[in-house]
């Protein structure tokens, strides 16, 4: 399980860095076979940001046949510009 959060223009880079470096449990994202990504965002976040984060997480994973599923929840309480919270759950 990994968590990342960012806002503003550098949100994508900040989230990917946090996902890469911070793991709540043992295990390496690089070896994942199944990955679930949940995004919680403000309604003003571009789906291009979501695509970039998903692609960069996919690039970390060595198995290019990984079963990767993602979803987006729009939170009306996230009034900050381009706020994105990301939770990644992976297994080998």
PDB file of C-alpha atoms in Angstrom:
ATOM      1  CA  UNK A   1       0.000   0.000   0.000  1.00  0.00           C
ATOM      2  CA  UNK A   2       1.348   3.386  -0.988  1.00  0.00           C
ATOM      3  CA  UNK A   3      -0.120   6.858  -0.633  1.00  0.00           C
ATOM      4  CA  UNK A   4       0.736  10.089  -2.425  1.00  0.00           C
ATOM      5  CA  UNK A   5      -0.758  13.560  -2.392  1.00  0.00           C
ATOM      6  CA  UNK A   6      -0.070  16.671  -4.402  1.00  0.00           C
ATOM      7  CA  UNK A   7      -1.625  19.910  -5.533  1.00  0.00           C
ATOM      8  CA  UNK A   8      -0.932  22.578  -8.067  1.00  0.00           C
ATOM      9  CA  UNK A   9       1.387  22.476 -11.050  1.00  0.00           C
ATOM     10  CA  UNK A  10       3.843  19.919  -9.643  1.00  0.00           C
ATOM     11  CA  UNK A  11       1.209  17.505  -8.278  1.00  0.00           C
ATOM     12  CA  UNK A  12       2.061  14.684 -10.698  1.00  0.00           C
ATOM     13  CA  UNK A  13       5.783  14.703  -9.893  1.00  0.00           C
ATOM     14  CA  UNK A  14       5.201  14.947  -6.151  1.00  0.00           C
ATOM     15  CA  UNK A  15       2.714  12.055  -6.125  1.00  0.00           C
ATOM     16  CA  UNK A  16       4.906   9.762  -8.219  1.00  0.00           C
ATOM     17  CA  UNK A  17       7.895  10.487  -5.962  1.00  0.00           C
ATOM     18  CA  UNK A  18       5.858   9.676  -2.849  1.00  0.00           C
ATOM     19  CA  UNK A  19       4.449   6.485  -4.403  1.00  0.00           C
ATOM     20  CA  UNK A  20       7.935   5.357  -5.414  1.00  0.00           C
ATOM     21  CA  UNK A  21       9.566   6.046  -2.037  1.00  0.00           C
ATOM     22  CA  UNK A  22       6.896   5.423   0.593  1.00  0.00           C
ATOM     23  CA  UNK A  23       5.483   1.991   1.282  1.00  0.00           C
ATOM     24  CA  UNK A  24       3.284   1.217   4.269  1.00  0.00           C
ATOM     25  CA  UNK A  25       4.191  -2.472   4.084  1.00  0.00           C
ATOM     26  CA  UNK A  26       7.057  -4.569   2.786  1.00  0.00           C
ATOM     27  CA  UNK A  27       7.181  -5.321  -0.886  1.00  0.00           C
ATOM     28  CA  UNK A  28       8.416  -3.618  -3.981  1.00  0.00           C
ATOM     29  CA  UNK A  29       6.110  -2.007  -6.473  1.00  0.00           C
ATOM     30  CA  UNK A  30       8.532  -3.053  -9.216  1.00  0.00           C
ATOM     31  CA  UNK A  31       7.526  -6.713  -8.758  1.00  0.00           C
ATOM     32  CA  UNK A  32       3.760  -6.193  -8.672  1.00  0.00           C
ATOM     33  CA  UNK A  33       1.493  -8.408 -10.754  1.00  0.00           C
ATOM     34  CA  UNK A  34      -1.770  -6.715  -9.732  1.00  0.00           C
ATOM     35  CA  UNK A  35      -2.224  -3.010  -9.008  1.00  0.00           C
ATOM     36  CA  UNK A  36      -5.259  -1.016  -7.920  1.00  0.00           C
ATOM     37  CA  UNK A  37      -4.973   2.783  -8.074  1.00  0.00           C
ATOM     38  CA  UNK A  38      -7.586   5.045  -6.505  1.00  0.00           C
ATOM     39  CA  UNK A  39      -7.556   8.780  -7.169  1.00  0.00           C
ATOM     40  CA  UNK A  40      -9.473  11.261  -5.040  1.00  0.00           C
ATOM     41  CA  UNK A  41      -9.501  14.664  -6.696  1.00  0.00           C
ATOM     42  CA  UNK A  42     -11.200  17.980  -7.029  1.00  0.00           C
ATOM     43  CA  UNK A  43     -13.530  18.298  -9.997  1.00  0.00           C
ATOM     44  CA  UNK A  44     -11.133  20.744 -11.673  1.00  0.00           C
ATOM     45  CA  UNK A  45      -8.347  18.154 -12.058  1.00  0.00           C
ATOM     46  CA  UNK A  46      -7.540  17.154 -15.625  1.00  0.00           C
ATOM     47  CA  UNK A  47      -7.831  13.508 -16.608  1.00  0.00           C
ATOM     48  CA  UNK A  48      -4.464  14.066 -18.286  1.00  0.00           C
ATOM     49  CA  UNK A  49      -2.934  14.358 -14.794  1.00  0.00           C
ATOM     50  CA  UNK A  50      -4.544  11.029 -13.872  1.00  0.00           C
ATOM     51  CA  UNK A  51      -3.198   9.478 -17.084  1.00  0.00           C
ATOM     52  CA  UNK A  52       0.323  10.757 -16.387  1.00  0.00           C
ATOM     53  CA  UNK A  53       0.360   9.360 -12.852  1.00  0.00           C
ATOM     54  CA  UNK A  54      -1.016   6.011 -14.018  1.00  0.00           C
ATOM     55  CA  UNK A  55       1.563   5.749 -16.815  1.00  0.00           C
ATOM     56  CA  UNK A  56       4.454   6.672 -14.521  1.00  0.00           C
ATOM     57  CA  UNK A  57       3.379   4.095 -11.937  1.00  0.00           C
ATOM     58  CA  UNK A  58       3.092   1.537 -14.739  1.00  0.00           C
ATOM     59  CA  UNK A  59       6.637   2.432 -15.848  1.00  0.00           C
ATOM     60  CA  UNK A  60       7.943   1.553 -12.363  1.00  0.00           C
ATOM     61  CA  UNK A  61       6.524  -1.967 -12.636  1.00  0.00           C
ATOM     62  CA  UNK A  62       8.787  -4.476 -14.383  1.00  0.00           C
ATOM     63  CA  UNK A  63       6.012  -6.813 -15.612  1.00  0.00           C
ATOM     64  CA  UNK A  64       4.420  -5.024 -18.570  1.00  0.00           C
ATOM     65  CA  UNK A  65       1.502  -7.493 -18.414  1.00  0.00           C
ATOM     66  CA  UNK A  66       0.524  -6.222 -14.976  1.00  0.00           C
ATOM     67  CA  UNK A  67      -3.205  -6.222 -14.189  1.00  0.00           C
ATOM     68  CA  UNK A  68      -3.671  -2.508 -13.456  1.00  0.00           C
ATOM     69  CA  UNK A  69      -7.077  -1.076 -12.549  1.00  0.00           C
ATOM     70  CA  UNK A  70      -7.721   2.550 -11.660  1.00  0.00           C
ATOM     71  CA  UNK A  71     -10.666   4.684 -10.654  1.00  0.00           C
ATOM     72  CA  UNK A  72     -11.426   8.293  -9.809  1.00  0.00           C
ATOM     73  CA  UNK A  73     -13.561   9.748  -7.032  1.00  0.00           C
ATOM     74  CA  UNK A  74     -14.422  13.433  -7.286  1.00  0.00           C
ATOM     75  CA  UNK A  75     -14.582  15.034  -3.851  1.00  0.00           C
ATOM     76  CA  UNK A  76     -16.508  18.297  -3.675  1.00  0.00           C
ATOM     77  CA  UNK A  77     -14.663  19.219  -0.482  1.00  0.00           C
ATOM     78  CA  UNK A  78     -11.333  19.458  -2.358  1.00  0.00           C
ATOM     79  CA  UNK A  79     -11.610  23.102  -3.289  1.00  0.00           C
ATOM     80  CA  UNK A  80      -7.867  23.583  -3.733  1.00  0.00           C
ATOM     81  CA  UNK A  81      -6.571  23.884  -7.275  1.00  0.00           C
ATOM     82  CA  UNK A  82      -5.629  20.505  -8.785  1.00  0.00           C
ATOM     83  CA  UNK A  83      -5.529  18.573  -5.498  1.00  0.00           C
ATOM     84  CA  UNK A  84      -4.998  14.840  -6.033  1.00  0.00           C
ATOM     85  CA  UNK A  85      -4.735  12.095  -3.421  1.00  0.00           C
ATOM     86  CA  UNK A  86      -3.598   8.701  -4.693  1.00  0.00           C
ATOM     87  CA  UNK A  87      -3.733   5.289  -3.017  1.00  0.00           C
ATOM     88  CA  UNK A  88      -1.934   2.362  -4.667  1.00  0.00           C
ATOM     89  CA  UNK A  89      -2.526  -1.207  -3.551  1.00  0.00           C
ATOM     90  CA  UNK A  90      -0.345  -3.849  -5.188  1.00  0.00           C
ATOM     91  CA  UNK A  91       0.341  -7.556  -4.855  1.00  0.00           C
ATOM     92  CA  UNK A  92       2.748 -10.029  -6.387  1.00  0.00           C
TER      93      UNK A  92
END
